[in-house]
Coordinates of C-alpha atoms in Angstrom, one line a residue:
X22 CA 14.0 -86.6 2.5
X23 CA 10.9 -85.2 4.1
X24 CA 7.4 -86.6 4.1
X25 CA 4.5 -85.0 2.2
X26 CA 1.2 -85.5 4.0
X27 CA -1.8 -86.0 1.8
X28 CA -5.2 -85.8 3.3
X29 CA -7.3 -88.9 3.1
X30 CA -10.4 -86.8 2.6
X31 CA -10.3 -86.7 -1.2
X32 CA -11.1 -83.6 -3.3
X33 CA -14.0 -81.3 -2.6
X34 CA -15.8 -78.8 -4.8
X35 CA -16.2 -75.2 -3.6
X36 CA -19.8 -75.9 -2.7
X37 CA -18.8 -78.7 -0.3
X38 CA -15.6 -77.2 1.1
X39 CA -14.7 -78.6 4.4
X40 CA -14.3 -76.4 7.5
X41 CA -10.8 -75.5 8.8
X42 CA -11.4 -78.0 11.7
X43 CA -12.4 -80.8 9.3
X44 CA -9.3 -80.1 7.2
X45 CA -7.1 -80.2 10.3
X46 CA -8.8 -83.4 11.5
X47 CA -8.1 -85.2 8.2
X48 CA -4.4 -84.4 8.8
X49 CA -4.6 -87.2 11.4
X50 CA -4.8 -90.0 8.9
X51 CA -3.9 -93.6 9.6
X52 CA -0.1 -93.0 9.3
X53 CA 0.1 -89.7 11.4
X54 CA 1.7 -91.6 14.3
X55 CA 4.4 -93.1 12.0
X56 CA 5.3 -89.7 10.5
X57 CA 5.3 -87.7 13.7
X58 CA 6.5 -88.6 17.1
X59 CA 3.6 -86.8 18.9
X60 CA 0.3 -85.2 18.3
X61 CA 1.9 -81.8 19.0
X62 CA 4.5 -82.3 16.4
X63 CA 1.9 -83.3 13.8
X64 CA -0.4 -80.4 14.7
X65 CA 2.4 -77.9 14.7
X66 CA 3.5 -79.1 11.2
X67 CA 0.0 -78.6 10.0
X68 CA -0.5 -75.1 11.4
X69 CA 2.9 -73.9 10.2
X70 CA 1.6 -74.1 6.6
X71 CA -1.5 -72.0 7.3
X72 CA -1.8 -68.2 6.7
X73 CA -2.9 -66.1 9.7
X74 CA -6.5 -65.9 8.7
X75 CA -6.9 -69.7 8.5
X76 CA -5.1 -70.1 11.8
X77 CA -7.6 -67.8 13.4
X78 CA -10.5 -69.7 11.9
X79 CA -9.1 -73.0 13.0
X80 CA -8.6 -71.7 16.6
X81 CA -12.2 -70.5 16.7
X82 CA -13.6 -73.7 15.2
X83 CA -11.5 -75.9 17.5
X84 CA -12.5 -73.9 20.6
X85 CA -16.2 -74.2 19.6
X86 CA -15.7 -78.0 19.1
X87 CA -14.2 -78.3 22.6
X88 CA -17.0 -76.2 24.1
X89 CA -19.6 -78.4 22.5
X90 CA -17.9 -81.9 22.9
X91 CA -15.1 -81.4 25.4
X92 CA -17.1 -82.7 28.4
X93 CA -17.9 -86.0 26.6
X94 CA -16.3 -89.1 27.9
X95 CA -13.1 -90.1 26.2
X96 CA -14.8 -92.5 23.8
X97 CA -17.5 -89.9 23.0
X98 CA -15.0 -87.2 22.2
X99 CA -13.1 -89.6 20.0
X100 CA -16.3 -90.4 18.1
X101 CA -16.9 -86.7 17.5
X102 CA -13.3 -86.3 16.3
X103 CA -13.6 -89.2 13.9
X104 CA -16.8 -87.7 12.5
X105 CA -14.6 -84.8 11.4
X106 CA -12.9 -87.4 9.1
X107 CA -9.9 -88.0 11.4
X108 CA -8.6 -91.5 11.4
X109 CA -6.8 -91.3 14.7
X110 CA -5.6 -89.2 17.5
X111 CA -3.6 -89.1 20.7
X112 CA -4.5 -91.2 23.7
X113 CA -5.6 -88.1 25.6
X114 CA -7.4 -86.3 22.8
X115 CA -9.1 -83.7 25.1
X116 CA -5.9 -82.6 26.7
X117 CA -4.0 -82.5 23.3
X118 CA -6.7 -80.4 21.6
X119 CA -7.0 -78.0 24.6
X120 CA -3.3 -77.5 24.6
X121 CA -3.2 -77.1 20.9
X122 CA -6.0 -74.5 20.7
X123 CA -4.1 -72.4 23.2
X124 CA -0.9 -72.6 21.2
X125 CA -2.4 -71.5 17.8

């Protein structure tokens, strides 16, 4: 039996809709590491469910996030990631996000 991932972000109204990047970040809730063996597996599971337009938007938003925060120290980048409502991430978040943005 497969697992169904439920975002920890709660419901949002249309006027407070979260960005594609925020929606992606919330995929990494407290149990993501239990449900998936790697960040890549979790990220790929998420992106497989998206239509092409949303994938394109996520790629752009993630690239912009990395442009703005990618040079931060490891702890600083993690803090920015957590501000997107993620609850965790891989040990080398920068490398994982850079590889993922190139794969979308």
